[in-house]
mmCIF file of C-alpha atoms in Angstrom:
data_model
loop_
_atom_site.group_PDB
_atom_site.id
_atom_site.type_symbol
_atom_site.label_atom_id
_atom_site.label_comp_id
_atom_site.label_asym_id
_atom_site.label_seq_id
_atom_site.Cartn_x
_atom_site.Cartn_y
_atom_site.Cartn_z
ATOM 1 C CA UNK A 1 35.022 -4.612 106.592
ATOM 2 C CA UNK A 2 35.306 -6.942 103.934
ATOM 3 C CA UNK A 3 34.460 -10.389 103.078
ATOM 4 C CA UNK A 4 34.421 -13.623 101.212
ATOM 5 C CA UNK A 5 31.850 -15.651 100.016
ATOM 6 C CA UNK A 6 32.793 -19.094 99.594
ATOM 7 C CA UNK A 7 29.939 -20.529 98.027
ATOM 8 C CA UNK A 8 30.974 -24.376 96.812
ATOM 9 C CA UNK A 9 33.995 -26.352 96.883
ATOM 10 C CA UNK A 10 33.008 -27.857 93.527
ATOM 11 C CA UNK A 11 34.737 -27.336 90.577
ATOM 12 C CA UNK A 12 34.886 -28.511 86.645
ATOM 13 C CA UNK A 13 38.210 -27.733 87.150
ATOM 14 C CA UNK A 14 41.346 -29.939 88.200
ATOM 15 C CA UNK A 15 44.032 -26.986 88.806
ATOM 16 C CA UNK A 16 47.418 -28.375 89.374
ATOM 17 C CA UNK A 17 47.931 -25.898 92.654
ATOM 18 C CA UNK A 18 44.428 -27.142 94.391
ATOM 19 C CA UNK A 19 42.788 -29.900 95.205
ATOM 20 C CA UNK A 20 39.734 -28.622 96.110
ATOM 21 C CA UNK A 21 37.764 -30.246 93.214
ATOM 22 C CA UNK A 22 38.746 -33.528 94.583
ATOM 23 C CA UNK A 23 36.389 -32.474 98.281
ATOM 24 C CA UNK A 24 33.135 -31.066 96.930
ATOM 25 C CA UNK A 25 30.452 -30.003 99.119
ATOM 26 C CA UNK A 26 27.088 -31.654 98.862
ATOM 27 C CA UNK A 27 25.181 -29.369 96.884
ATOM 28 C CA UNK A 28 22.083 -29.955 99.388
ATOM 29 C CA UNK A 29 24.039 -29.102 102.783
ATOM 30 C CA UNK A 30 25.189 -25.592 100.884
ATOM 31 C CA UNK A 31 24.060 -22.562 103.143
ATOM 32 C CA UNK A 32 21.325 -20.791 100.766
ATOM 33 C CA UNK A 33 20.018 -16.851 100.748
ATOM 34 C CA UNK A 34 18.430 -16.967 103.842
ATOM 35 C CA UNK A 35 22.042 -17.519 106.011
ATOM 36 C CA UNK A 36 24.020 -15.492 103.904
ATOM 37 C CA UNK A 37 21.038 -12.845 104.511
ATOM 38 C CA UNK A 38 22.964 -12.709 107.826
ATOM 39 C CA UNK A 39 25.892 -10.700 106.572
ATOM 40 C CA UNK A 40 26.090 -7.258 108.112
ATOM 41 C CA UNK A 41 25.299 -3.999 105.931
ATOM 42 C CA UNK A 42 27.762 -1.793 105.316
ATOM 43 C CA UNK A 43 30.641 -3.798 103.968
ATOM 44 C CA UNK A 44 32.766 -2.460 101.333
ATOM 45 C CA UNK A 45 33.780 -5.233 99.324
ATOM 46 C CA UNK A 46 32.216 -8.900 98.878
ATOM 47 C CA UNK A 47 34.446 -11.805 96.775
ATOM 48 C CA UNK A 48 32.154 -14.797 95.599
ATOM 49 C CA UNK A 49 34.118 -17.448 94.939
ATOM 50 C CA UNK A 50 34.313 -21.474 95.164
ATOM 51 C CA UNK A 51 35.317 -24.024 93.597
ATOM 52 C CA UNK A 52 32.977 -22.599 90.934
ATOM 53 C CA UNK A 53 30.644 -20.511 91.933
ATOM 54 C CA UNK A 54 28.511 -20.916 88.576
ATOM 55 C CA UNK A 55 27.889 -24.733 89.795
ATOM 56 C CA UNK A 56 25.631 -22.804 91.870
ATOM 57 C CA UNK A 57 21.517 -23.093 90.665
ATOM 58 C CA UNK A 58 20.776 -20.458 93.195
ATOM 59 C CA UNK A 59 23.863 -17.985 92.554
ATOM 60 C CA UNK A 60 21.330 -15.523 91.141
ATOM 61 C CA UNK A 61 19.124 -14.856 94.345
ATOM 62 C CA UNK A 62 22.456 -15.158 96.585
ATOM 63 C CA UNK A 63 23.725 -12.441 94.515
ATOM 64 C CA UNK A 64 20.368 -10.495 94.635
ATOM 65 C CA UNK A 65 20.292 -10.599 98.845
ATOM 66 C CA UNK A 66 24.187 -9.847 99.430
ATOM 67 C CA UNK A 67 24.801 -6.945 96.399
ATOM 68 C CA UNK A 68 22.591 -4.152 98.314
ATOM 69 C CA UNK A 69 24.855 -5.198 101.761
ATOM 70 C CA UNK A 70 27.940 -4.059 99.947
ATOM 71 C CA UNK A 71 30.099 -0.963 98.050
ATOM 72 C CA UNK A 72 31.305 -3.358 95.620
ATOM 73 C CA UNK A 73 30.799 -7.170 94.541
ATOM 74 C CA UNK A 74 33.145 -9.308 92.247
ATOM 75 C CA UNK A 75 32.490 -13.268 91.341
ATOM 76 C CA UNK A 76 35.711 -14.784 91.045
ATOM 77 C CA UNK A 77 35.495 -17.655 88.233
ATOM 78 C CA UNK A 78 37.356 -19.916 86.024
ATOM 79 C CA UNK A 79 34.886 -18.423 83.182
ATOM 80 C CA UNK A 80 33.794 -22.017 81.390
ATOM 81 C CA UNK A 81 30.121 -21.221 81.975
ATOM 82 C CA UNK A 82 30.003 -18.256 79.761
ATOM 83 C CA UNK A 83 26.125 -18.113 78.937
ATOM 84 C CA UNK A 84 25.373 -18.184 82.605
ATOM 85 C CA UNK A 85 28.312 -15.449 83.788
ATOM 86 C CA UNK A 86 26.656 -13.353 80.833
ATOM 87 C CA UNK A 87 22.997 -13.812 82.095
ATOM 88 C CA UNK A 88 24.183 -12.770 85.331
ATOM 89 C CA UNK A 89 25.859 -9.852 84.257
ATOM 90 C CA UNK A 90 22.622 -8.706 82.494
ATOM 91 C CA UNK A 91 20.413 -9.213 85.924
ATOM 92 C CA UNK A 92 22.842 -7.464 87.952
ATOM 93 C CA UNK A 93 24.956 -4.872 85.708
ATOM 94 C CA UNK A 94 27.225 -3.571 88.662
ATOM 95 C CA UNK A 95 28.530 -6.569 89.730
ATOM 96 C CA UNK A 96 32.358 -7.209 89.129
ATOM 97 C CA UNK A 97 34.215 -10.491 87.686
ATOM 98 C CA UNK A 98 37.680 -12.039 87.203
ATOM 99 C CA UNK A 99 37.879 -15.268 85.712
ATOM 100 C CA UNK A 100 41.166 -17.497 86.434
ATOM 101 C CA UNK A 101 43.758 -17.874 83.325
ATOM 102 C CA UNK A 102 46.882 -19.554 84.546
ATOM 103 C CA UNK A 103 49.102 -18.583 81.287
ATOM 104 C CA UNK A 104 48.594 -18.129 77.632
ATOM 105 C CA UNK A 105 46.407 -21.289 76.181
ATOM 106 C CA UNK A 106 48.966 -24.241 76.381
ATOM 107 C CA UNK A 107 49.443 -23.671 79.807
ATOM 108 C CA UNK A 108 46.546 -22.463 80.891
ATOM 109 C CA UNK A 109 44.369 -25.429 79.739
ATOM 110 C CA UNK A 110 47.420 -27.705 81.214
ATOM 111 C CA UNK A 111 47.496 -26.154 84.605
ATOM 112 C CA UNK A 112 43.405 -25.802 85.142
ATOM 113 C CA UNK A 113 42.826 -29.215 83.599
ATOM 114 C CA UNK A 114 40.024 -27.558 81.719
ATOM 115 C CA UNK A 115 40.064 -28.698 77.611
ATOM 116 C CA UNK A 116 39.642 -25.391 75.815
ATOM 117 C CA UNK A 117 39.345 -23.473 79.006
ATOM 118 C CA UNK A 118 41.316 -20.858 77.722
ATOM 119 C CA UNK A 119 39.083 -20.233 75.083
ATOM 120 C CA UNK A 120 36.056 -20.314 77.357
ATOM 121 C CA UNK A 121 37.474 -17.636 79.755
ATOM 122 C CA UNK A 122 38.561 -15.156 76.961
ATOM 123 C CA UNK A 123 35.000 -15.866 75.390
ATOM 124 C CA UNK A 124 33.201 -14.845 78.607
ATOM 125 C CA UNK A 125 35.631 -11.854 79.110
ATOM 126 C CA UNK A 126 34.905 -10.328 75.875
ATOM 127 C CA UNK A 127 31.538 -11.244 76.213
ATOM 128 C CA UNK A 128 31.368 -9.235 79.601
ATOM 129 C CA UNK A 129 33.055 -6.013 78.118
ATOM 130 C CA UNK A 130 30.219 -6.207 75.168
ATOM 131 C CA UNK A 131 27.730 -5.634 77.986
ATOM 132 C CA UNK A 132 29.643 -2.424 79.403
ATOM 133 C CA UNK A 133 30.607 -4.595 82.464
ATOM 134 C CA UNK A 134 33.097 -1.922 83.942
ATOM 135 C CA UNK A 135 34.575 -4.117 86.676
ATOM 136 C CA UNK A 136 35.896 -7.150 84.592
ATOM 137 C CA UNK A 137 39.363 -8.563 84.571
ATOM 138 C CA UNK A 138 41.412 -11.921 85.060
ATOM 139 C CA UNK A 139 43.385 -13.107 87.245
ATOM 140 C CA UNK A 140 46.687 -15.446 87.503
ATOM 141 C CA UNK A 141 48.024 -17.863 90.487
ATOM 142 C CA UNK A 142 51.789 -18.176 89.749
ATOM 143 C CA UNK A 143 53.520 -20.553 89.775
ATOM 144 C CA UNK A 144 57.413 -22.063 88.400
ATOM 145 C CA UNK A 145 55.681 -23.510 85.640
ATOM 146 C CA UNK A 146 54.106 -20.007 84.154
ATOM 147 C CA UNK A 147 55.591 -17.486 85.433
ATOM 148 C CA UNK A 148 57.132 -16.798 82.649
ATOM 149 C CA UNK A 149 53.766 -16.106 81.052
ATOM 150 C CA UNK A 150 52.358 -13.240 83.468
ATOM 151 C CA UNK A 151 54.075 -10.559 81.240
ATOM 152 C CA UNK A 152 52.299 -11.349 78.145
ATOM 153 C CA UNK A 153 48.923 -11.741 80.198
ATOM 154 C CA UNK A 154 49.171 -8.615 82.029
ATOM 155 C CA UNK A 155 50.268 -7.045 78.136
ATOM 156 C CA UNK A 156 46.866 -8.865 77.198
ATOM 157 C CA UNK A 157 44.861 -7.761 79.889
ATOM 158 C CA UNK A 158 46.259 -4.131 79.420
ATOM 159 C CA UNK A 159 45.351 -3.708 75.744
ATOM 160 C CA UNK A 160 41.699 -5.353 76.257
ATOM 161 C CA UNK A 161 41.229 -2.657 79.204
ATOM 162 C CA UNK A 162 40.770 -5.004 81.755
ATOM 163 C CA UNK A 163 42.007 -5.247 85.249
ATOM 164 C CA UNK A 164 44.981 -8.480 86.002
ATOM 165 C CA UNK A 165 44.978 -9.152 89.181
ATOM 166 C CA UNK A 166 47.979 -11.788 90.469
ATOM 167 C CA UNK A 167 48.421 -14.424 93.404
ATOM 168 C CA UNK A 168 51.250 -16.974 93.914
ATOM 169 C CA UNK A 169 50.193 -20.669 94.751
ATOM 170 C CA UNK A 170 50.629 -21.696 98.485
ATOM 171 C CA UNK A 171 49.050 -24.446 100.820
ATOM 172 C CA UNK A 172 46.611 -24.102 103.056
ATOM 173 C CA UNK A 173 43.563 -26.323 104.197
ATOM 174 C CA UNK A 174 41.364 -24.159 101.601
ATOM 175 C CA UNK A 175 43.237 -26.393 98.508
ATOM 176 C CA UNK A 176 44.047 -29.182 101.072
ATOM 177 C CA UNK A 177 47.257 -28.502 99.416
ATOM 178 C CA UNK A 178 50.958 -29.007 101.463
ATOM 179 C CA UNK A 179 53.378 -29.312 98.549
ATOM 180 C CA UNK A 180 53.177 -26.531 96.164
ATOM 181 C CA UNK A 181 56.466 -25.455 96.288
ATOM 182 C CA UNK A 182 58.771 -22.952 94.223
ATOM 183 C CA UNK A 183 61.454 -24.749 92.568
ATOM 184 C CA UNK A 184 63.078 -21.414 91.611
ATOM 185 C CA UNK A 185 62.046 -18.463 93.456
ATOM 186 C CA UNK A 186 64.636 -15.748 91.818
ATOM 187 C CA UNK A 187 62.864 -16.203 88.914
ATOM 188 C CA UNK A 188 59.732 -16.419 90.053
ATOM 189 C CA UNK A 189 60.336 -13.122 92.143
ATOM 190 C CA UNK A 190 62.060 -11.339 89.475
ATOM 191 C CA UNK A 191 58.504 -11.682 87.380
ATOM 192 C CA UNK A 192 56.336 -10.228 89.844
ATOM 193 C CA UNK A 193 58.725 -7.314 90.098
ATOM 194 C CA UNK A 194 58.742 -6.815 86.003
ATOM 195 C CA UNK A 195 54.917 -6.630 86.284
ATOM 196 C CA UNK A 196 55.222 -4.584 89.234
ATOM 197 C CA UNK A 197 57.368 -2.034 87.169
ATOM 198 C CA UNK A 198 55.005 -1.967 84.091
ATOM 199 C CA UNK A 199 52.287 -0.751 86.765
ATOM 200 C CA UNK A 200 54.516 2.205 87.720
ATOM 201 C CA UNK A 201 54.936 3.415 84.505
ATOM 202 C CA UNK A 202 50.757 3.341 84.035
ATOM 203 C CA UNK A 203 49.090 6.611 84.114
ATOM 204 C CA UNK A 204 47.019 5.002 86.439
ATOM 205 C CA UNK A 205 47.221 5.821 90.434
ATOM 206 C CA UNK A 206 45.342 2.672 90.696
ATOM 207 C CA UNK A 207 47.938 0.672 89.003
ATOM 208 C CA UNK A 208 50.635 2.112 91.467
ATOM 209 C CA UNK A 209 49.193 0.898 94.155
ATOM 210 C CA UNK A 210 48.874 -2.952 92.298
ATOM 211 C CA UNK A 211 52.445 -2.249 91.313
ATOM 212 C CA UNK A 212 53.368 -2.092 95.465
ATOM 213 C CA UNK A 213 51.098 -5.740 95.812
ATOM 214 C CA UNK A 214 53.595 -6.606 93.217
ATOM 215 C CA UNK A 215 56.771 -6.082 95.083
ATOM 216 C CA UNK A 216 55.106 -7.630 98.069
ATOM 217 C CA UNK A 217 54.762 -10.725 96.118
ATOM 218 C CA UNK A 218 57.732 -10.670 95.211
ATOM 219 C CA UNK A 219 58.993 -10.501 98.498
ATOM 220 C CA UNK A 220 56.825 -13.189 99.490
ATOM 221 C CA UNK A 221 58.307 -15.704 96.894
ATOM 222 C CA UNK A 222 61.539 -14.669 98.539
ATOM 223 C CA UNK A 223 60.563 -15.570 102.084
ATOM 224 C CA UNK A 224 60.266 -12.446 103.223
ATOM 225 C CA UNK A 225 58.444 -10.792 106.490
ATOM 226 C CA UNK A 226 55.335 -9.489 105.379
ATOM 227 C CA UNK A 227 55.087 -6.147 104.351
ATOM 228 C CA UNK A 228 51.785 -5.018 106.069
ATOM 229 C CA UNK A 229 50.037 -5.881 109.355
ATOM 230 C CA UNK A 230 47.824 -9.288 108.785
ATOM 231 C CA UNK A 231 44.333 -8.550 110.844
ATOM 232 C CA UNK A 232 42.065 -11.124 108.781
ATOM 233 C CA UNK A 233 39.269 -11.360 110.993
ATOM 234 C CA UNK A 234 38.784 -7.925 111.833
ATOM 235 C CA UNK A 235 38.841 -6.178 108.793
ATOM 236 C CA UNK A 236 38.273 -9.377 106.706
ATOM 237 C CA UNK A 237 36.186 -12.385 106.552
ATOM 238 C CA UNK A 238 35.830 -15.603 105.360
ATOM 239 C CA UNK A 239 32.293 -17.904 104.908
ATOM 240 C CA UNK A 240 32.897 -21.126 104.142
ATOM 241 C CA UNK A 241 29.591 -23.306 101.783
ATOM 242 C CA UNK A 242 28.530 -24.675 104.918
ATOM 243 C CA UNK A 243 27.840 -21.562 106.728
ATOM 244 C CA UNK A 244 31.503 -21.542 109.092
ATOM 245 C CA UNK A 245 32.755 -17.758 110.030
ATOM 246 C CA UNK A 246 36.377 -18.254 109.138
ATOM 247 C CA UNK A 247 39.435 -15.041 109.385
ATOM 248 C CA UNK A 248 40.890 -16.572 106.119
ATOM 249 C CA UNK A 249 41.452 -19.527 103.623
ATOM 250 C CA UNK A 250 44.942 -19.574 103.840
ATOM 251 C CA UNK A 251 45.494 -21.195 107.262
ATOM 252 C CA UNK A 252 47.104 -24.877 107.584
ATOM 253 C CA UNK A 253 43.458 -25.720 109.671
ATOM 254 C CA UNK A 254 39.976 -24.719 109.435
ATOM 255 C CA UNK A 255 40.051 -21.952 112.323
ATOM 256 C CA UNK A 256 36.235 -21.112 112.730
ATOM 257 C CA UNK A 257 34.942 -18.377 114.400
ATOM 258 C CA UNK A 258 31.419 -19.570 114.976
ATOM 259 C CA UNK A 259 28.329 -21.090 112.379
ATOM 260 C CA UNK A 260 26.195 -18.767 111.026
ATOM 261 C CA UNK A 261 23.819 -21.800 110.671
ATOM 262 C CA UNK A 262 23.369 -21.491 114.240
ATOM 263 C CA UNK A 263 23.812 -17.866 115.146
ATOM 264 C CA UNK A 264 24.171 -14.391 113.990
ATOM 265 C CA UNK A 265 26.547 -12.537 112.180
ATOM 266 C CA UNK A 266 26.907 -10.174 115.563
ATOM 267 C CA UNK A 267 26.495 -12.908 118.308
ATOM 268 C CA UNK A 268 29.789 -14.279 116.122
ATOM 269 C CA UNK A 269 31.811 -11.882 115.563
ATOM 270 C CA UNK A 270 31.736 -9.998 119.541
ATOM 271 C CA UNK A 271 32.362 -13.563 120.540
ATOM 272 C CA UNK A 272 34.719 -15.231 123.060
ATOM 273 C CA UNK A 273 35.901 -17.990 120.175
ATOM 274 C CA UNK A 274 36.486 -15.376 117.791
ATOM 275 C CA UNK A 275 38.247 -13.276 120.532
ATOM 276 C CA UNK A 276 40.799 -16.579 120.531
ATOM 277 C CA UNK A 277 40.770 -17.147 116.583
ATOM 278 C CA UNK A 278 41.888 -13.202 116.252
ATOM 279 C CA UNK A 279 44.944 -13.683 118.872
ATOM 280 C CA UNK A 280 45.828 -16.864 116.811
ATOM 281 C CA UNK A 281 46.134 -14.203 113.287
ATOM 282 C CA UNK A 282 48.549 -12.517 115.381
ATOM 283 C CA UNK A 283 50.735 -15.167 115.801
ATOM 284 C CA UNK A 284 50.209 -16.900 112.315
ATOM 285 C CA UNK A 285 53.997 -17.000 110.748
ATOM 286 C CA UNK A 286 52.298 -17.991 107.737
ATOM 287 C CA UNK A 287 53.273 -14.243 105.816
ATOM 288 C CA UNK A 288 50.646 -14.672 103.551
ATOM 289 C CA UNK A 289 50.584 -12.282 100.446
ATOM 290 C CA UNK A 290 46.981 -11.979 99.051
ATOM 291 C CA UNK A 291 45.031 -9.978 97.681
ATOM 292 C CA UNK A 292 41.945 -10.205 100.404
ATOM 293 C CA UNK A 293 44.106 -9.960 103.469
ATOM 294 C CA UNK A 294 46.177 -7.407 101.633
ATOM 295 C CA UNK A 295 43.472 -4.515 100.022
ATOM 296 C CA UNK A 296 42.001 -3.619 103.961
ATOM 297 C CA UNK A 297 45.300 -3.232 104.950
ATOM 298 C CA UNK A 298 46.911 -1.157 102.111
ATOM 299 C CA UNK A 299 43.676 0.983 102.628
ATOM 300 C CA UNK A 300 44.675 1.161 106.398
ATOM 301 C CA UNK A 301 48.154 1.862 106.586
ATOM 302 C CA UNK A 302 47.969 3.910 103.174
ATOM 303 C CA UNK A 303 51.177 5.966 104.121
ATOM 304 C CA UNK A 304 52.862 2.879 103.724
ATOM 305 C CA UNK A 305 52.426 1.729 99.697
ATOM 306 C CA UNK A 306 52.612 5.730 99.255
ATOM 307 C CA UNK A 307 56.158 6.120 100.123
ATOM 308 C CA UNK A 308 57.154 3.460 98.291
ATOM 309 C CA UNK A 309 55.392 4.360 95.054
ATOM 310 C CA UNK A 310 57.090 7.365 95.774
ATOM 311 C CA UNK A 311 60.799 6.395 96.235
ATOM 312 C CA UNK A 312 60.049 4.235 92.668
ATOM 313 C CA UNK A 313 58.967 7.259 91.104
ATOM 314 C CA UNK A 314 61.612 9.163 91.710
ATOM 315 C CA UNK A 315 64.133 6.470 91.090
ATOM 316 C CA UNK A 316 65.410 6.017 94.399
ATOM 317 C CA UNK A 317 63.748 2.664 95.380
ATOM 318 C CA UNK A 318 65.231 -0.765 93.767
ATOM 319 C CA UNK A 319 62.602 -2.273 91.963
ATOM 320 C CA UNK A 320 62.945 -0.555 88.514
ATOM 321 C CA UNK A 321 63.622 3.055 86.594
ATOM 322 C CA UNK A 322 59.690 4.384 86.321
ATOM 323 C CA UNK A 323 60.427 7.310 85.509
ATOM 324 C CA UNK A 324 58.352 8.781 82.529
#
């Protein structure tokens, strides 16, 4: 299993796709180390993420209790607080990051409503890969208004050595968010499928396999039927800053499974309520395509991405010529 840490909804930031920064959580009703000590063992991957996690005082020692419960850890971040990302880094060397860059600097500082935020990401980037950070890397929520950039940033990312990772904006009650639309979807589309054709043509498996996320949101800009199974809440889940068991973020309503204020992680999770909140992911016609509903299932149904990076390989697919 896998799951998310949301550990604040505030933010420095005033991104044009979220409103999140306008609902912060008070800092002093924040769950702490000792509830999110009540995360099973075992889990493969844990996301910290926010608003900004780096607004956290504490993000240190909820770091130190939740890293030995999990395979791998990444902090998701816009990447303004460079000095503390890098202090962080230096107490806990295996931990992973991607920091937010919504397009080259122009855009990016436009869209995050961060001055210089650009600048203050690709500072704590580079600062990361001086450490020997292995698992660092950005990441980009597209949108009409920079699309157009996600070819030069994956270019970017791919001559630094460092992971891109990309997500489309959408609305849910996460960004208490209902109008981010796409003016254009084509073109929107037809960008996700040129980065998903410079991944095929990596050396990289790895990159393959992002290249099939690719064409998935693609097909997602296109209103298309989701490509994979959706079982968020059994092989993924969400915890909100005030200690809520959610399946995802990307629901139109808070859908909680139970408080972790109140009980266990166990006495949740086998429970009748999130019995009910399970059957309501089956029916969800939401078709979400991201990235932490999307990774357990790719891993589950690995047959699936397979063929296709197979049929692109050998030029029979229509998403690009890959061939070397």
């Amino acid at each position: 299993m896998e799951a998310c840490l949301i550990v604040t909804y505030r933010c420095n930031a005033k991104c044009h796709m979220c409103n999140t920064w306008q609902f912060p959580t008070d800092p002093e009703k924040e769950i702490g180390p000792d509830i999110v000590a009540k995360l099973p063992s075992g889990l493969k991957f844990i996301n910290i993420t926010g608003g900004e996690p780096f607004l956290r005082d504490d993000l240190d020692s909820i770091i130190a209790t939740v890293l030995p419960k999990t395979e791998r850890l990444v902090i998701s971040s816009n990447g303004y607080y460079t000095d503390k990302m890098l202090d962080l880094a230096k107490k806990f060397p295996t931990i992973g990051v991607r920091i937010s860059i919504e397009g080259l600097p122009e855009a990016n500082d436009r869209l995050r409503g961060i001055p210089d935020g650009f600048d203050h990401g690709l500072r704590s980037l580079l600062g990361l890969r001086a450490l020997g950070v292995k698992d660092i890397g950005f990441g980009m929520t597209v949108s009409d208004v920079n699309a157009k950039d996600m070819i030069e940033l994956y270019r970017l990312a791919d001559s630094m050595g460092l992971e891109f990772a990309t997500a489309s904006t959408h609305n849910s009650y996460y960004f208490h968010k209902t109008d981010n639309t796409f003016k254009d979807p084509e073109m929107v589309a037809s960008e996700f499928e040129k980065i998903s054709c410079e991944l095929l043509k990596s050396k990289k498996i790895k990159s393959w396999f992002r290249a099939y996320f690719n064409h998935g949101m693609a097909n997602y800009v296109r209103g298309g039927k989701r490509l994979l199974p959706c079982e968020v809440g059994t092989d993924m889940v969400f915890i909100d800053p005030y200690g809520k068991v959610m399946p995802c973020n990307g629901m139109d309503m808070e859908m909680p499974m139970g408080d972790l204020t109140t009980h266990s992680f166990e006495e949740i999770w086998t429970s009748d309520q999130a019995t009910k909140v399970r059957a309501a992911v089956k029916t969800c016609d939401k078709n979400c395509w991201m990235i932490g509903s999307v990774a357990p299932a790719m891993k589950k149904d690995i047959m699936t991405p397979i063929r296709w990076i197979i049929r692109q390989k050998l030029g029979k697919g229509n998403n690009c010529d890959c061939g070397e």
